[in-house]
Amino acid sequence: MAQHFSLAACDVVGFDLDHTLCRYNLPESARLIYNSFAQFLVKEKGYDKELLTVTPEDWDFCCKGLALDLEDGNFIKLADNGTVLRASHGTKMLAPEVLAEEYGRKEWKHFTPDLGMACRSGKYYFYDNYFDLPGALLCARVVDSLTKNNGQKPFDFWKDIVAGIQHNYKMSAFKENCGIYFPEIKRDPGRYLHTCPESVKKWLRQLKNAGKILMLITSSHSDYCRLLCEYILGNDFEYLFDIVITNALKPGFFSHLPSQRPFRTLENDEEQEALPSLDKPGWYSQGNAVHLYELLKKMTGKPEPKVVYFGDSMHSDIFPACHYSNWETVLILEELRGDRDGKPEDSEPLEKKGKYENYPWTTNLQVSLQTIQKQQAIIQTLHWSYQMMGN
Protein backbone atom coordinates (compact mmCIF):
# COMPACT_ATOMS: atom_id res chain seq x y z
CA MET A 1 0.00 0.00 0.00
CA ALA A 2 1.34 3.41 -0.96
CA GLN A 3 1.84 5.77 1.95
CA HIS A 4 0.16 8.54 -0.06
CA PHE A 5 -1.94 8.64 -3.20
CA SER A 6 -3.80 11.19 -5.26
CA LEU A 7 -7.57 10.90 -5.45
CA ALA A 8 -7.40 12.93 -8.67
CA ALA A 9 -5.21 10.21 -10.24
CA CYS A 10 -7.80 7.50 -9.57
CA ASP A 11 -10.01 6.44 -12.47
CA VAL A 12 -12.55 4.63 -10.31
CA VAL A 13 -13.94 5.55 -6.88
CA GLY A 14 -15.79 2.82 -4.99
CA PHE A 15 -17.76 2.98 -1.76
CA ASP A 16 -19.09 0.60 0.83
CA LEU A 17 -22.58 1.56 2.02
CA ASP A 18 -23.22 0.74 5.67
CA HIS A 19 -21.19 2.97 8.02
CA THR A 20 -19.42 4.54 5.05
CA LEU A 21 -21.79 6.45 2.78
CA CYS A 22 -24.66 5.60 5.10
CA ARG A 23 -24.15 6.78 8.66
CA TYR A 24 -26.30 5.23 11.35
CA ASN A 25 -27.56 6.80 14.54
CA LEU A 26 -25.46 4.37 16.55
CA PRO A 27 -27.21 4.56 19.93
CA GLU A 28 -30.51 3.68 18.25
CA SER A 29 -29.23 1.16 15.72
CA ALA A 30 -27.14 -0.65 18.35
CA ARG A 31 -30.18 -1.12 20.57
CA LEU A 32 -32.24 -2.30 17.61
CA ILE A 33 -29.64 -4.90 16.57
CA TYR A 34 -29.26 -6.07 20.17
CA ASN A 35 -33.02 -6.38 20.61
CA SER A 36 -33.43 -8.28 17.35
CA PHE A 37 -31.23 -11.03 18.79
CA ALA A 38 -32.30 -10.83 22.42
CA GLN A 39 -36.02 -11.10 21.62
CA PHE A 40 -35.35 -14.14 19.45
CA LEU A 41 -33.26 -15.90 22.10
CA VAL A 42 -35.79 -15.25 24.88
CA LYS A 43 -38.98 -15.96 22.94
CA GLU A 44 -37.84 -18.70 20.59
CA LYS A 45 -34.99 -20.39 22.48
CA GLY A 46 -35.98 -19.94 26.11
CA TYR A 47 -33.07 -17.81 27.31
CA ASP A 48 -33.21 -15.71 30.50
CA LYS A 49 -35.43 -12.62 30.24
CA GLU A 50 -32.66 -10.58 31.86
CA LEU A 51 -31.13 -10.36 28.38
CA LEU A 52 -33.90 -7.96 27.40
CA THR A 53 -32.75 -5.28 29.86
CA VAL A 54 -29.64 -3.25 28.97
CA THR A 55 -28.20 -0.31 30.93
CA PRO A 56 -26.10 2.51 29.41
CA GLU A 57 -23.08 1.16 31.29
CA ASP A 58 -23.48 -2.24 29.63
CA TRP A 59 -22.55 -0.73 26.26
CA ASP A 60 -19.06 0.05 27.51
CA PHE A 61 -18.26 -3.61 26.96
CA CYS A 62 -18.42 -3.11 23.18
CA CYS A 63 -15.02 -2.73 21.59
CA LYS A 64 -13.83 -3.33 18.05
CA GLY A 65 -11.24 -6.08 17.76
CA LEU A 66 -12.65 -8.50 20.35
CA ALA A 67 -12.54 -12.21 19.64
CA LEU A 68 -15.00 -14.61 21.28
CA ASP A 69 -13.78 -18.12 22.02
CA LEU A 70 -16.95 -20.10 21.38
CA GLU A 71 -15.88 -23.03 23.54
CA ASP A 72 -14.94 -21.34 26.82
CA GLY A 73 -16.95 -18.11 26.54
CA ASN A 74 -13.93 -15.86 26.89
CA PHE A 75 -13.60 -12.56 25.03
CA ILE A 76 -10.00 -11.65 24.27
CA LYS A 77 -8.05 -8.71 22.93
CA LEU A 78 -4.89 -9.72 21.08
CA ALA A 79 -1.55 -8.02 20.64
CA ASP A 80 -0.06 -7.98 17.15
CA ASN A 81 2.16 -10.96 18.05
CA GLY A 82 -0.84 -13.11 18.97
CA THR A 83 -0.49 -12.91 22.75
CA VAL A 84 -3.52 -12.03 24.85
CA LEU A 85 -3.51 -8.47 26.21
CA ARG A 86 -6.69 -8.82 28.26
CA ALA A 87 -9.66 -11.11 28.49
CA SER A 88 -13.06 -11.46 30.10
CA HIS A 89 -15.33 -14.40 30.81
CA GLY A 90 -18.58 -13.04 29.49
CA THR A 91 -18.58 -9.46 30.73
CA LYS A 92 -16.41 -10.23 33.78
CA MET A 93 -12.80 -9.17 33.29
CA LEU A 94 -10.17 -11.75 34.20
CA ALA A 95 -7.84 -10.67 37.00
CA PRO A 96 -4.17 -10.27 35.96
CA GLU A 97 -3.14 -13.44 37.78
CA VAL A 98 -5.95 -15.45 36.16
CA LEU A 99 -5.05 -14.02 32.76
CA ALA A 100 -1.40 -14.97 33.26
CA GLU A 101 -2.32 -18.51 34.36
CA GLU A 102 -4.73 -19.12 31.49
CA TYR A 103 -2.85 -17.48 28.61
CA GLY A 104 0.63 -16.57 29.83
CA ARG A 105 2.88 -14.97 27.23
CA LYS A 106 2.27 -17.56 24.54
CA GLU A 107 0.29 -17.04 21.34
CA TRP A 108 -3.44 -17.60 21.56
CA LYS A 109 -4.32 -21.12 20.46
CA HIS A 110 -6.14 -19.96 17.31
CA PHE A 111 -3.49 -17.48 16.20
CA THR A 112 -1.08 -18.47 13.43
CA PRO A 113 1.78 -16.05 12.73
CA ASP A 114 1.97 -16.85 9.03
CA LEU A 115 -1.73 -16.54 8.28
CA GLY A 116 -2.85 -14.12 10.95
CA MET A 117 -6.25 -14.50 12.59
CA ALA A 118 -9.17 -15.37 10.35
CA CYS A 119 -12.33 -13.54 11.27
CA ARG A 120 -14.80 -16.34 10.72
CA SER A 121 -14.37 -19.77 12.25
CA GLY A 122 -16.36 -22.48 13.94
CA LYS A 123 -14.25 -22.02 17.07
CA TYR A 124 -14.24 -18.25 17.51
CA TYR A 125 -15.83 -15.09 16.18
CA PHE A 126 -14.13 -11.77 15.57
CA TYR A 127 -15.97 -8.46 16.07
CA ASP A 128 -14.73 -5.57 13.94
CA ASN A 129 -17.73 -3.44 12.91
CA TYR A 130 -20.75 -1.66 14.33
CA PHE A 131 -23.21 -4.27 13.10
CA ASP A 132 -21.35 -6.92 15.10
CA LEU A 133 -20.69 -5.04 18.34
CA PRO A 134 -24.21 -5.33 19.82
CA GLY A 135 -23.87 -9.08 19.25
CA ALA A 136 -20.68 -9.08 21.29
CA LEU A 137 -22.53 -7.59 24.26
CA LEU A 138 -25.39 -10.04 23.84
CA CYS A 139 -23.08 -13.07 23.67
CA ALA A 140 -21.14 -11.87 26.71
CA ARG A 141 -24.36 -11.57 28.69
CA VAL A 142 -25.45 -15.02 27.48
CA VAL A 143 -22.17 -16.40 28.86
CA ASP A 144 -22.83 -14.59 32.16
CA SER A 145 -26.31 -16.11 32.36
CA LEU A 146 -25.24 -19.65 31.47
CA THR A 147 -22.31 -19.50 33.89
CA LYS A 148 -24.51 -18.26 36.73
CA ASN A 149 -27.32 -20.74 36.16
CA ASN A 150 -25.54 -23.97 35.33
CA GLY A 151 -21.84 -23.32 34.95
CA GLN A 152 -22.04 -24.56 31.37
CA LYS A 153 -18.68 -25.22 29.71
CA PRO A 154 -17.93 -25.80 26.91
CA PHE A 155 -20.61 -23.47 25.68
CA ASP A 156 -23.10 -24.42 23.00
CA PHE A 157 -25.12 -21.24 22.42
CA TRP A 158 -23.60 -20.21 19.08
CA LYS A 159 -26.06 -22.29 17.07
CA ASP A 160 -28.85 -20.19 18.58
CA ILE A 161 -27.05 -16.97 17.60
CA VAL A 162 -26.77 -18.26 14.03
CA ALA A 163 -30.49 -19.07 14.09
CA GLY A 164 -31.15 -15.50 15.22
CA ILE A 165 -29.09 -14.15 12.33
CA GLN A 166 -31.03 -16.29 9.90
CA HIS A 167 -34.37 -15.23 11.37
CA ASN A 168 -33.67 -11.49 11.32
CA TYR A 169 -31.28 -11.02 8.42
CA LYS A 170 -31.80 -13.76 5.82
CA MET A 171 -32.04 -12.60 2.21
CA SER A 172 -35.85 -12.71 2.17
CA ALA A 173 -36.31 -11.06 5.58
CA PHE A 174 -36.71 -7.53 4.20
CA LYS A 175 -39.42 -8.52 1.72
CA GLU A 176 -41.18 -10.83 4.17
CA ASN A 177 -40.95 -8.40 7.12
CA CYS A 178 -39.31 -11.13 9.22
CA GLY A 179 -37.83 -10.46 12.61
CA ILE A 180 -37.45 -7.07 14.26
CA TYR A 181 -34.69 -5.23 12.42
CA PHE A 182 -36.01 -4.63 8.89
CA PRO A 183 -39.63 -3.89 9.86
CA GLU A 184 -38.41 -1.26 12.31
CA ILE A 185 -35.99 0.36 9.85
CA LYS A 186 -38.78 0.54 7.26
CA ARG A 187 -41.22 1.96 9.82
CA ASP A 188 -38.98 4.81 10.99
CA PRO A 189 -35.76 5.21 8.96
CA GLY A 190 -35.14 8.68 10.33
CA ARG A 191 -34.67 7.26 13.81
CA TYR A 192 -31.79 5.05 12.70
CA LEU A 193 -30.20 6.72 9.67
CA HIS A 194 -28.49 10.03 8.98
CA THR A 195 -29.08 11.60 5.59
CA CYS A 196 -25.96 12.38 3.56
CA PRO A 197 -24.86 16.01 3.90
CA GLU A 198 -25.32 18.13 0.79
CA SER A 199 -21.54 18.56 0.69
CA VAL A 200 -21.09 14.81 0.22
CA LYS A 201 -23.76 14.63 -2.49
CA LYS A 202 -22.09 17.56 -4.25
CA TRP A 203 -18.71 15.82 -3.97
CA LEU A 204 -20.10 12.64 -5.54
CA ARG A 205 -21.55 14.66 -8.43
CA GLN A 206 -18.24 16.46 -8.87
CA LEU A 207 -16.40 13.13 -9.07
CA LYS A 208 -18.84 11.89 -11.67
CA ASN A 209 -18.67 15.12 -13.69
CA ALA A 210 -14.88 14.87 -13.60
CA GLY A 211 -15.13 11.56 -15.47
CA LYS A 212 -14.61 9.23 -12.52
CA ILE A 213 -16.40 5.88 -12.55
CA LEU A 214 -18.37 5.60 -9.30
CA MET A 215 -19.18 2.23 -7.74
CA LEU A 216 -21.23 1.10 -4.77
CA ILE A 217 -20.19 -2.32 -3.42
CA THR A 218 -22.12 -3.53 -0.38
CA SER A 219 -22.90 -6.84 1.26
CA SER A 220 -26.41 -5.59 2.00
CA HIS A 221 -29.15 -7.06 -0.18
CA SER A 222 -30.62 -5.01 -3.00
CA ASP A 223 -33.95 -4.15 -1.33
CA TYR A 224 -32.30 -2.91 1.86
CA CYS A 225 -29.66 -1.06 -0.16
CA ARG A 226 -32.37 0.73 -2.11
CA LEU A 227 -34.17 1.83 1.07
CA LEU A 228 -30.93 3.17 2.57
CA CYS A 229 -29.82 5.00 -0.57
CA GLU A 230 -33.20 6.58 -1.26
CA TYR A 231 -33.28 7.88 2.30
CA ILE A 232 -29.71 9.16 2.54
CA LEU A 233 -29.12 10.28 -1.07
CA GLY A 234 -32.56 10.71 -2.62
CA ASN A 235 -34.72 8.79 -5.07
CA ASP A 236 -32.34 9.55 -7.94
CA PHE A 237 -29.33 7.95 -6.21
CA GLU A 238 -28.78 5.45 -9.04
CA TYR A 239 -27.72 8.34 -11.28
CA LEU A 240 -24.65 8.82 -9.06
CA PHE A 241 -23.25 5.32 -9.56
CA ASP A 242 -22.15 3.62 -12.76
CA ILE A 243 -22.04 0.24 -11.03
CA VAL A 244 -24.00 -1.00 -8.01
CA ILE A 245 -23.15 -4.40 -6.52
CA THR A 246 -25.30 -5.74 -3.68
CA ASN A 247 -25.02 -8.96 -1.67
CA ALA A 248 -21.31 -8.76 -2.51
CA LEU A 249 -20.46 -11.14 0.33
CA LYS A 250 -17.22 -9.38 1.18
CA PRO A 251 -14.43 -10.24 1.78
CA GLY A 252 -15.03 -13.18 -0.57
CA PHE A 253 -15.87 -10.69 -3.32
CA PHE A 254 -12.18 -9.80 -3.43
CA SER A 255 -10.59 -13.17 -2.62
CA HIS A 256 -12.74 -15.69 -4.50
CA LEU A 257 -12.19 -16.82 -8.08
CA PRO A 258 -14.82 -15.88 -10.69
CA SER A 259 -15.95 -19.53 -10.87
CA GLN A 260 -16.58 -19.50 -7.13
CA ARG A 261 -18.56 -16.27 -7.02
CA PRO A 262 -20.09 -15.24 -10.39
CA PHE A 263 -22.14 -12.10 -10.85
CA ARG A 264 -25.91 -12.45 -11.02
CA THR A 265 -28.55 -10.20 -12.49
CA LEU A 266 -31.54 -9.05 -10.45
CA GLU A 267 -35.24 -9.00 -11.22
CA ASN A 268 -37.54 -7.49 -8.59
CA ASP A 269 -34.69 -7.90 -6.09
CA GLU A 270 -34.51 -11.64 -6.82
CA GLU A 271 -31.19 -13.06 -8.00
CA GLN A 272 -31.27 -14.56 -11.48
CA GLU A 273 -28.86 -16.63 -13.55
CA ALA A 274 -25.10 -16.53 -13.10
CA LEU A 275 -23.16 -14.47 -15.66
CA PRO A 276 -20.01 -15.84 -17.34
CA SER A 277 -18.54 -12.32 -17.36
CA LEU A 278 -19.47 -8.73 -16.65
CA ASP A 279 -20.01 -6.91 -19.93
CA LYS A 280 -21.66 -3.61 -19.05
CA PRO A 281 -22.28 -1.28 -16.09
CA GLY A 282 -25.46 -1.67 -14.08
CA TRP A 283 -26.85 -3.19 -10.88
CA TYR A 284 -25.71 -6.71 -10.03
CA SER A 285 -25.62 -9.16 -7.13
CA GLN A 286 -22.70 -11.17 -5.66
CA GLY A 287 -19.77 -11.31 -8.10
CA ASN A 288 -16.02 -11.00 -7.87
CA ALA A 289 -13.33 -8.34 -8.20
CA VAL A 290 -11.63 -10.08 -11.14
CA HIS A 291 -14.59 -9.76 -13.52
CA LEU A 292 -15.32 -6.29 -12.20
CA TYR A 293 -11.78 -5.13 -12.99
CA GLU A 294 -12.06 -6.50 -16.53
CA LEU A 295 -15.16 -4.35 -17.00
CA LEU A 296 -13.35 -1.32 -15.58
CA LYS A 297 -10.59 -1.81 -18.15
CA LYS A 298 -13.19 -1.61 -20.92
CA MET A 299 -14.95 1.39 -19.42
CA THR A 300 -11.75 3.40 -18.90
CA GLY A 301 -9.87 2.17 -21.95
CA LYS A 302 -6.85 1.62 -19.71
CA PRO A 303 -4.96 -1.66 -19.15
CA GLU A 304 -4.56 -0.89 -15.42
CA PRO A 305 -7.19 1.57 -14.19
CA LYS A 306 -6.46 2.96 -10.74
CA VAL A 307 -9.16 2.19 -8.18
CA VAL A 308 -9.73 3.60 -4.69
CA TYR A 309 -12.24 2.07 -2.29
CA PHE A 310 -13.75 3.67 0.82
CA GLY A 311 -14.95 1.32 3.57
CA ASP A 312 -15.30 0.93 7.33
CA SER A 313 -14.24 -2.68 7.92
CA MET A 314 -10.62 -3.83 8.02
CA HIS A 315 -11.74 -7.42 7.44
CA SER A 316 -14.33 -6.94 4.71
CA ASP A 317 -13.19 -3.76 2.93
CA ILE A 318 -9.71 -2.45 3.52
CA PHE A 319 -7.47 -5.50 3.77
CA PRO A 320 -9.01 -7.62 0.97
CA ALA A 321 -9.38 -4.71 -1.48
CA CYS A 322 -5.71 -3.86 -1.02
CA HIS A 323 -4.27 -7.36 -0.65
CA TYR A 324 -6.18 -9.24 -3.34
CA SER A 325 -7.06 -6.46 -5.81
CA ASN A 326 -4.25 -3.95 -5.26
CA TRP A 327 -6.74 -1.11 -4.87
CA GLU A 328 -5.98 2.02 -2.91
CA THR A 329 -8.12 2.13 0.23
CA VAL A 330 -9.43 4.72 2.65
CA LEU A 331 -10.65 3.53 6.04
CA ILE A 332 -13.68 5.43 7.33
CA LEU A 333 -13.51 5.67 11.12
CA GLU A 334 -16.17 7.45 13.09
CA GLU A 335 -13.62 7.46 15.90
CA LEU A 336 -11.61 10.05 13.93
CA ARG A 337 -14.18 12.68 14.83
CA GLY A 338 -11.54 14.37 16.98
CA ASP A 339 -9.69 15.38 13.79
CA ARG A 340 -12.72 17.03 12.20
CA ASP A 341 -11.94 20.55 11.01
CA GLY A 342 -8.54 20.21 12.65
CA LYS A 343 -10.03 20.94 16.07
CA PRO A 344 -9.16 18.38 18.76
CA GLU A 345 -11.84 17.39 21.20
CA ASP A 346 -11.55 18.24 24.86
CA SER A 347 -9.26 15.78 26.62
CA GLU A 348 -11.88 14.64 29.12
CA PRO A 349 -15.63 15.23 29.46
CA LEU A 350 -16.94 16.69 32.68
CA GLU A 351 -18.68 13.42 33.44
CA LYS A 352 -18.26 9.94 32.06
CA LYS A 353 -20.96 8.73 29.69
CA GLY A 354 -21.61 5.27 28.28
CA LYS A 355 -20.04 4.55 24.91
CA TYR A 356 -23.36 4.77 23.09
CA GLU A 357 -24.88 7.48 25.28
CA ASN A 358 -25.45 10.88 23.64
CA TYR A 359 -22.37 10.46 21.44
CA PRO A 360 -22.48 12.69 18.31
CA TRP A 361 -21.10 10.14 15.85
CA THR A 362 -19.89 11.69 12.60
CA THR A 363 -18.11 10.69 9.45
CA ASN A 364 -16.95 13.33 6.99
CA LEU A 365 -16.47 11.70 3.61
CA GLN A 366 -15.06 14.90 2.15
CA VAL A 367 -11.80 14.04 3.86
CA SER A 368 -8.90 16.41 3.71
CA LEU A 369 -5.53 15.20 2.45
CA GLN A 370 -4.21 15.37 6.00
CA THR A 371 -6.97 13.08 7.28
CA ILE A 372 -6.48 10.62 4.40
CA GLN A 373 -2.79 10.43 5.27
CA LYS A 374 -3.63 9.76 8.91
CA GLN A 375 -6.07 7.06 7.87
CA GLN A 376 -3.45 5.46 5.65
CA ALA A 377 -0.99 5.47 8.54
CA ILE A 378 -3.57 3.76 10.75
CA ILE A 379 -4.18 1.18 8.05
CA GLN A 380 -0.44 0.55 7.73
CA THR A 381 -0.23 -0.08 11.46
CA LEU A 382 -3.25 -2.39 11.49
CA HIS A 383 -2.36 -4.09 8.24
CA TRP A 384 0.53 -6.22 9.43
CA SER A 385 -1.40 -7.41 12.49
CA TYR A 386 -4.29 -8.47 10.27
CA GLN A 387 -2.07 -9.92 7.55
CA MET A 388 -3.43 -12.77 5.50
CA MET A 389 -6.90 -12.59 7.04
CA GLY A 390 -9.40 -15.33 6.30
CA ASN A 391 -11.43 -15.39 3.09
Coordinates of C-alpha atoms in Angstrom, one line a residue, residues 21 195-209 214 229-236 239-240 365-366:
L21 CA -21.8 6.4 2.8
T195 CA -29.1 11.6 5.6
C196 CA -26.0 12.4 3.6
P197 CA -24.9 16.0 3.9
E198 CA -25.3 18.1 0.8
S199 CA -21.5 18.6 0.7
V200 CA -21.1 14.8 0.2
K201 CA -23.8 14.6 -2.5
K202 CA -22.1 17.6 -4.3
W203 CA -18.7 15.8 -4.0
L204 CA -20.1 12.6 -5.5
R205 CA -21.5 14.7 -8.4
Q206 CA -18.2 16.5 -8.9
L207 CA -16.4 13.1 -9.1
K208 CA -18.8 11.9 -11.7
N209 CA -18.7 15.1 -13.7
L214 CA -18.4 5.6 -9.3
C229 CA -29.8 5.0 -0.6
E230 CA -33.2 6.6 -1.3
Y231 CA -33.3 7.9 2.3
I232 CA -29.7 9.2 2.5
L233 CA -29.1 10.3 -1.1
G234 CA -32.6 10.7 -2.6
N235 CA -34.7 8.8 -5.1
D236 CA -32.3 9.6 -7.9
Y239 CA -27.7 8.3 -11.3
L240 CA -24.7 8.8 -9.1
L365 CA -16.5 11.7 3.6
Q366 CA -15.1 14.9 2.1

